[in-house]
Amino acid sequence: MRSRLALVPALAVAAVVALAGCSAPAPDPGAVDLDPSATEDPSGPDATGGGCLIGTWELDGQRNAEQLQESFAANGASITSTTADGSVTLTIDDGTMTYDSDITYTMSGDLGGLALTVEQNQAGSSTGNWSEADGLVTFSDWETGIVVNNVVTVGGTATELPIDLPQDVGGGTQMAVTCSGDSLETKAVESPFTGYWSRVG
């Protein structure tokens, strides 16, 4: 399954770029997925066999929002502010990962002189099996329960997105992970975004 972590930023980029009619290409739907478990791969201390990954981790959603804002700026999108509210938790045991999410990214900017707001919520729970080899984590038997909802307002009026956003695209994307003590960084092979996690259990 692909990186559920990379999903929200990539979908948000696709939504706003399409809405604003920017020339920058939307992210490849095959490169994003709601499978957050793909967010870990042991490559730090005690990484062999994934020992460092075992536990409960909380995502730094605001750092995701900052990367998303940087992506908008690089693509020329007229988004001036991106914030995150809510939480994402990753629970990992010897063979299973469970991803619990209720996070909303709010993107604000200007569209032809009108105020533009995009609120994207990723909520639900997904779980599946994981294994590690050669510093990469792969996944199997993933059960997806994540739903992505978007609310777009232009000039104070709700509007429909002009594109269909992928809700979940399975494909077994591997994740490169750096795990050390209470800090974890995850990055899907095909994603430009890095997830930053703190151990909470």
PDB file of C-alpha atoms in Angstrom:
ATOM      1  CA  MET A   1       0.000   0.000   0.000  1.00  0.00           C
ATOM      2  CA  ARG A   2       1.246   3.440  -0.659  1.00  0.00           C
ATOM      3  CA  SER A   3       2.147   6.062   1.834  1.00  0.00           C
ATOM      4  CA  ARG A   4      -0.929   7.265   3.619  1.00  0.00           C
ATOM      5  CA  LEU A   5       1.240   9.945   5.126  1.00  0.00           C
ATOM      6  CA  ALA A   6       2.148  11.414   1.816  1.00  0.00           C
ATOM      7  CA  LEU A   7      -1.465  11.384   0.741  1.00  0.00           C
ATOM      8  CA  VAL A   8      -2.763  14.556   2.341  1.00  0.00           C
ATOM      9  CA  PRO A   9      -0.060  16.933   1.100  1.00  0.00           C
ATOM     10  CA  ALA A  10      -0.107  15.461  -2.393  1.00  0.00           C
ATOM     11  CA  LEU A  11      -3.888  15.546  -2.669  1.00  0.00           C
ATOM     12  CA  ALA A  12      -3.956  19.103  -1.400  1.00  0.00           C
ATOM     13  CA  VAL A  13      -1.452  20.139  -4.040  1.00  0.00           C
ATOM     14  CA  ALA A  14      -3.524  18.425  -6.723  1.00  0.00           C
ATOM     15  CA  ALA A  15      -6.719  20.072  -5.510  1.00  0.00           C
ATOM     16  CA  VAL A  16      -5.428  23.627  -5.383  1.00  0.00           C
ATOM     17  CA  VAL A  17      -3.333  23.415  -8.537  1.00  0.00           C
ATOM     18  CA  ALA A  18      -6.344  22.131 -10.462  1.00  0.00           C
ATOM     19  CA  LEU A  19      -8.691  24.674  -8.919  1.00  0.00           C
ATOM     20  CA  ALA A  20      -6.374  27.589  -9.600  1.00  0.00           C
ATOM     21  CA  GLY A  21      -5.527  26.398 -13.100  1.00  0.00           C
ATOM     22  CA  CYS A  22      -1.788  26.520 -12.485  1.00  0.00           C
ATOM     23  CA  SER A  23       0.527  25.069 -15.072  1.00  0.00           C
ATOM     24  CA  ALA A  24       2.320  22.864 -12.567  1.00  0.00           C
ATOM     25  CA  PRO A  25       1.452  19.179 -12.991  1.00  0.00           C
ATOM     26  CA  ALA A  26      -0.666  17.508 -10.350  1.00  0.00           C
ATOM     27  CA  PRO A  27       1.031  14.724  -8.398  1.00  0.00           C
ATOM     28  CA  ASP A  28       0.807  11.243  -9.879  1.00  0.00           C
ATOM     29  CA  PRO A  29      -2.104   9.532  -8.084  1.00  0.00           C
ATOM     30  CA  GLY A  30      -0.030   6.368  -8.125  1.00  0.00           C
ATOM     31  CA  ALA A  31       2.513   8.082  -5.907  1.00  0.00           C
ATOM     32  CA  VAL A  32       0.102   8.809  -3.086  1.00  0.00           C
ATOM     33  CA  ASP A  33      -2.033   6.585  -0.968  1.00  0.00           C
ATOM     34  CA  LEU A  34      -3.803   6.514   2.331  1.00  0.00           C
ATOM     35  CA  ASP A  35      -1.602   3.712   3.630  1.00  0.00           C
ATOM     36  CA  PRO A  36       0.296   5.348   6.431  1.00  0.00           C
ATOM     37  CA  SER A  37       1.889   2.197   7.604  1.00  0.00           C
ATOM     38  CA  ALA A  38       4.231   2.673   4.742  1.00  0.00           C
ATOM     39  CA  THR A  39       5.636   5.379   6.861  1.00  0.00           C
ATOM     40  CA  GLU A  40       8.160   3.340   8.691  1.00  0.00           C
ATOM     41  CA  ASP A  41      11.367   1.689   7.707  1.00  0.00           C
ATOM     42  CA  PRO A  42      14.060   0.853  10.169  1.00  0.00           C
ATOM     43  CA  SER A  43      17.293   2.580   9.368  1.00  0.00           C
ATOM     44  CA  GLY A  44      18.362   4.056  12.662  1.00  0.00           C
ATOM     45  CA  PRO A  45      19.685   2.529  15.876  1.00  0.00           C
ATOM     46  CA  ASP A  46      18.156  -0.892  16.475  1.00  0.00           C
ATOM     47  CA  ALA A  47      16.718  -0.603  12.993  1.00  0.00           C
ATOM     48  CA  THR A  48      17.538  -4.124  11.908  1.00  0.00           C
ATOM     49  CA  GLY A  49      14.321  -6.083  11.975  1.00  0.00           C
ATOM     50  CA  GLY A  50      12.370  -2.915  12.731  1.00  0.00           C
ATOM     51  CA  GLY A  51      12.995  -2.952  16.495  1.00  0.00           C
ATOM     52  CA  CYS A  52      13.193   0.837  16.702  1.00  0.00           C
ATOM     53  CA  LEU A  53       9.797   1.146  15.057  1.00  0.00           C
ATOM     54  CA  ILE A  54       7.870  -0.793  17.680  1.00  0.00           C
ATOM     55  CA  GLY A  55       5.607   1.517  19.678  1.00  0.00           C
ATOM     56  CA  THR A  56       3.137   4.351  19.160  1.00  0.00           C
ATOM     57  CA  TRP A  57       4.019   7.462  17.158  1.00  0.00           C
ATOM     58  CA  GLU A  58       2.330  10.825  16.645  1.00  0.00           C
ATOM     59  CA  LEU A  59       2.725  12.800  13.427  1.00  0.00           C
ATOM     60  CA  ASP A  60       3.878  16.422  13.447  1.00  0.00           C
ATOM     61  CA  GLY A  61       1.052  17.641  11.215  1.00  0.00           C
ATOM     62  CA  GLN A  62       2.253  21.230  11.150  1.00  0.00           C
ATOM     63  CA  ARG A  63       5.576  20.181   9.611  1.00  0.00           C
ATOM     64  CA  ASN A  64       3.554  18.465   6.888  1.00  0.00           C
ATOM     65  CA  ALA A  65       1.648  21.716   6.427  1.00  0.00           C
ATOM     66  CA  GLU A  66       4.919  23.637   6.102  1.00  0.00           C
ATOM     67  CA  GLN A  67       6.156  21.255   3.398  1.00  0.00           C
ATOM     68  CA  LEU A  68       2.827  21.606   1.640  1.00  0.00           C
ATOM     69  CA  GLN A  69       3.108  25.405   1.711  1.00  0.00           C
ATOM     70  CA  GLU A  70       6.621  25.179   0.261  1.00  0.00           C
ATOM     71  CA  SER A  71       5.261  22.990  -2.535  1.00  0.00           C
ATOM     72  CA  PHE A  72       2.552  25.536  -3.329  1.00  0.00           C
ATOM     73  CA  ALA A  73       5.133  28.300  -3.507  1.00  0.00           C
ATOM     74  CA  ALA A  74       7.374  26.244  -5.785  1.00  0.00           C
ATOM     75  CA  ASN A  75       4.434  25.495  -8.095  1.00  0.00           C
ATOM     76  CA  GLY A  76       3.321  29.126  -8.265  1.00  0.00           C
ATOM     77  CA  ALA A  77      -0.024  28.481  -6.559  1.00  0.00           C
ATOM     78  CA  SER A  78      -1.603  31.517  -4.865  1.00  0.00           C
ATOM     79  CA  ILE A  79      -1.773  29.883  -1.442  1.00  0.00           C
ATOM     80  CA  THR A  80      -0.442  32.107   1.321  1.00  0.00           C
ATOM     81  CA  SER A  81      -1.182  30.014   4.402  1.00  0.00           C
ATOM     82  CA  THR A  82      -1.367  26.299   5.197  1.00  0.00           C
ATOM     83  CA  THR A  83      -2.122  24.962   8.671  1.00  0.00           C
ATOM     84  CA  ALA A  84      -2.887  21.596  10.244  1.00  0.00           C
ATOM     85  CA  ASP A  85      -5.297  20.743  13.032  1.00  0.00           C
ATOM     86  CA  GLY A  86      -5.934  17.325  14.555  1.00  0.00           C
ATOM     87  CA  SER A  87      -3.782  14.239  14.945  1.00  0.00           C
ATOM     88  CA  VAL A  88      -2.392  11.149  13.232  1.00  0.00           C
ATOM     89  CA  THR A  89      -1.172   8.190  15.269  1.00  0.00           C
ATOM     90  CA  LEU A  90       0.794   5.187  14.051  1.00  0.00           C
ATOM     91  CA  THR A  91       0.850   2.069  16.232  1.00  0.00           C
ATOM     92  CA  ILE A  92       3.415  -0.580  15.331  1.00  0.00           C
ATOM     93  CA  ASP A  93       3.948  -4.056  16.758  1.00  0.00           C
ATOM     94  CA  ASP A  94       6.075  -6.944  15.536  1.00  0.00           C
ATOM     95  CA  GLY A  95       4.000  -7.574  12.417  1.00  0.00           C
ATOM     96  CA  THR A  96       1.148  -5.062  12.206  1.00  0.00           C
ATOM     97  CA  MET A  97       0.813  -1.321  11.729  1.00  0.00           C
ATOM     98  CA  THR A  98      -2.347   0.648  12.496  1.00  0.00           C
ATOM     99  CA  TYR A  99      -2.847   4.198  11.254  1.00  0.00           C
ATOM    100  CA  ASP A 100      -5.458   6.343  13.031  1.00  0.00           C
ATOM    101  CA  SER A 101      -6.165   9.762  11.574  1.00  0.00           C
ATOM    102  CA  ASP A 102      -8.376  12.755  12.131  1.00  0.00           C
ATOM    103  CA  ILE A 103      -6.422  15.667  10.708  1.00  0.00           C
ATOM    104  CA  THR A 104      -7.512  18.682   8.681  1.00  0.00           C
ATOM    105  CA  TYR A 105      -5.261  20.788   6.478  1.00  0.00           C
ATOM    106  CA  THR A 106      -6.551  24.311   5.791  1.00  0.00           C
ATOM    107  CA  MET A 107      -5.107  26.169   2.798  1.00  0.00           C
ATOM    108  CA  SER A 108      -5.925  29.844   2.236  1.00  0.00           C
ATOM    109  CA  GLY A 109      -5.062  32.128  -0.642  1.00  0.00           C
ATOM    110  CA  ASP A 110      -6.388  34.167  -3.537  1.00  0.00           C
ATOM    111  CA  LEU A 111      -8.119  33.048  -6.735  1.00  0.00           C
ATOM    112  CA  GLY A 112      -8.634  35.856  -9.243  1.00  0.00           C
ATOM    113  CA  GLY A 113      -9.117  38.399  -6.483  1.00  0.00           C
ATOM    114  CA  LEU A 114     -11.440  36.159  -4.472  1.00  0.00           C
ATOM    115  CA  ALA A 115     -10.549  34.559  -1.161  1.00  0.00           C
ATOM    116  CA  LEU A 116      -9.835  30.842  -1.609  1.00  0.00           C
ATOM    117  CA  THR A 117     -10.019  28.286   1.219  1.00  0.00           C
ATOM    118  CA  VAL A 118      -9.508  24.544   0.921  1.00  0.00           C
ATOM    119  CA  GLU A 119     -10.122  22.354   3.955  1.00  0.00           C
ATOM    120  CA  GLN A 120      -9.037  18.758   3.551  1.00  0.00           C
ATOM    121  CA  ASN A 121      -9.846  16.211   6.256  1.00  0.00           C
ATOM    122  CA  GLN A 122      -8.343  12.713   6.409  1.00  0.00           C
ATOM    123  CA  ALA A 123     -10.189  10.578   8.944  1.00  0.00           C
ATOM    124  CA  GLY A 124     -10.441   6.928   9.845  1.00  0.00           C
ATOM    125  CA  SER A 125      -8.261   3.949  10.616  1.00  0.00           C
ATOM    126  CA  SER A 126      -6.252   1.547   8.447  1.00  0.00           C
ATOM    127  CA  THR A 127      -4.220  -1.497   9.377  1.00  0.00           C
ATOM    128  CA  GLY A 128      -2.049  -4.126   7.770  1.00  0.00           C
ATOM    129  CA  ASN A 129       1.109  -6.198   7.901  1.00  0.00           C
ATOM    130  CA  TRP A 130       4.619  -4.893   7.383  1.00  0.00           C
ATOM    131  CA  SER A 131       8.088  -6.317   6.866  1.00  0.00           C
ATOM    132  CA  GLU A 132      11.561  -4.850   6.530  1.00  0.00           C
ATOM    133  CA  ALA A 133      14.401  -5.729   4.167  1.00  0.00           C
ATOM    134  CA  ASP A 134      17.462  -3.755   3.104  1.00  0.00           C
ATOM    135  CA  GLY A 135      16.337  -0.619   4.913  1.00  0.00           C
ATOM    136  CA  LEU A 136      12.875  -0.483   3.328  1.00  0.00           C
ATOM    137  CA  VAL A 137       9.458  -1.383   4.692  1.00  0.00           C
ATOM    138  CA  THR A 138       6.799  -3.025   2.532  1.00  0.00           C
ATOM    139  CA  PHE A 139       3.175  -3.862   3.323  1.00  0.00           C
ATOM    140  CA  SER A 140       0.627  -6.591   2.766  1.00  0.00           C
ATOM    141  CA  ASP A 141      -3.029  -7.362   3.558  1.00  0.00           C
ATOM    142  CA  TRP A 142      -3.747  -3.687   4.080  1.00  0.00           C
ATOM    143  CA  GLU A 143      -7.304  -2.828   5.143  1.00  0.00           C
ATOM    144  CA  THR A 144      -8.123   0.783   4.394  1.00  0.00           C
ATOM    145  CA  GLY A 145     -10.565   2.809   6.443  1.00  0.00           C
ATOM    146  CA  ILE A 146      -9.427   6.332   5.589  1.00  0.00           C
ATOM    147  CA  VAL A 147     -11.832   8.816   4.013  1.00  0.00           C
ATOM    148  CA  VAL A 148     -10.669  12.114   2.479  1.00  0.00           C
ATOM    149  CA  ASN A 149     -13.163  14.989   2.417  1.00  0.00           C
ATOM    150  CA  ASN A 150     -12.561  18.382   0.800  1.00  0.00           C
ATOM    151  CA  VAL A 151     -14.454  21.622   1.360  1.00  0.00           C
ATOM    152  CA  VAL A 152     -13.563  24.413  -1.075  1.00  0.00           C
ATOM    153  CA  THR A 153     -14.771  28.001  -0.641  1.00  0.00           C
ATOM    154  CA  VAL A 154     -14.189  30.763  -3.195  1.00  0.00           C
ATOM    155  CA  GLY A 155     -15.272  34.280  -2.274  1.00  0.00           C
ATOM    156  CA  GLY A 156     -17.246  32.894   0.632  1.00  0.00           C
ATOM    157  CA  THR A 157     -19.211  30.465  -1.552  1.00  0.00           C
ATOM    158  CA  ALA A 158     -18.748  26.703  -1.437  1.00  0.00           C
ATOM    159  CA  THR A 159     -17.729  25.214  -4.771  1.00  0.00           C
ATOM    160  CA  GLU A 160     -17.019  21.787  -6.216  1.00  0.00           C
ATOM    161  CA  LEU A 161     -13.494  20.664  -7.016  1.00  0.00           C
ATOM    162  CA  PRO A 162     -12.964  20.292 -10.764  1.00  0.00           C
ATOM    163  CA  ILE A 163     -11.111  16.992 -10.306  1.00  0.00           C
ATOM    164  CA  ASP A 164     -11.697  13.648  -8.690  1.00  0.00           C
ATOM    165  CA  LEU A 165      -9.175  13.043  -5.942  1.00  0.00           C
ATOM    166  CA  PRO A 166      -8.031   9.466  -5.317  1.00  0.00           C
ATOM    167  CA  GLN A 167      -9.309   8.108  -2.040  1.00  0.00           C
ATOM    168  CA  ASP A 168      -6.897   5.203  -1.891  1.00  0.00           C
ATOM    169  CA  VAL A 169      -4.496   3.794  -4.441  1.00  0.00           C
ATOM    170  CA  GLY A 170      -2.900   0.521  -3.373  1.00  0.00           C
ATOM    171  CA  GLY A 171       0.353  -0.594  -4.863  1.00  0.00           C
ATOM    172  CA  GLY A 172       2.895  -1.614  -2.253  1.00  0.00           C
ATOM    173  CA  THR A 173       5.065   1.475  -2.324  1.00  0.00           C
ATOM    174  CA  GLN A 174       8.078   1.057  -0.083  1.00  0.00           C
ATOM    175  CA  MET A 175       8.981   3.540   2.634  1.00  0.00           C
ATOM    176  CA  ALA A 176      12.423   4.752   3.615  1.00  0.00           C
ATOM    177  CA  VAL A 177      12.580   5.421   7.343  1.00  0.00           C
ATOM    178  CA  THR A 178      15.058   6.875   9.786  1.00  0.00           C
ATOM    179  CA  CYS A 179      14.309   5.770  13.342  1.00  0.00           C
ATOM    180  CA  SER A 180      16.359   6.833  16.346  1.00  0.00           C
ATOM    181  CA  GLY A 181      15.143   6.733  19.932  1.00  0.00           C
ATOM    182  CA  ASP A 182      11.939   8.782  20.135  1.00  0.00           C
ATOM    183  CA  SER A 183      12.171  10.283  16.639  1.00  0.00           C
ATOM    184  CA  LEU A 184      11.003   8.780  13.373  1.00  0.00           C
ATOM    185  CA  GLU A 185      11.154  10.129   9.821  1.00  0.00           C
ATOM    186  CA  THR A 186       9.271   8.423   7.008  1.00  0.00           C
ATOM    187  CA  LYS A 187       9.273   8.981   3.280  1.00  0.00           C
ATOM    188  CA  ALA A 188       7.502   7.058   0.559  1.00  0.00           C
ATOM    189  CA  VAL A 189       9.877   6.215  -2.278  1.00  0.00           C
ATOM    190  CA  GLU A 190       7.758   8.206  -4.765  1.00  0.00           C
ATOM    191  CA  SER A 191       6.849  11.124  -2.491  1.00  0.00           C
ATOM    192  CA  PRO A 192       8.611  14.488  -2.033  1.00  0.00           C
ATOM    193  CA  PHE A 193       7.179  14.774   1.492  1.00  0.00           C
ATOM    194  CA  THR A 194       8.728  13.539   4.734  1.00  0.00           C
ATOM    195  CA  GLY A 195       6.681  12.594   7.782  1.00  0.00           C
ATOM    196  CA  TYR A 196       8.099  13.559  11.180  1.00  0.00           C
ATOM    197  CA  TRP A 197       6.911  11.483  14.135  1.00  0.00           C
ATOM    198  CA  SER A 198       7.476  11.527  17.910  1.00  0.00           C
ATOM    199  CA  ARG A 199       7.203   8.453  20.115  1.00  0.00           C
ATOM    200  CA  VAL A 200       4.248   8.667  22.488  1.00  0.00           C
ATOM    201  CA  GLY A 201       4.129   5.092  23.673  1.00  0.00           C
TER     202      GLY A 201
END
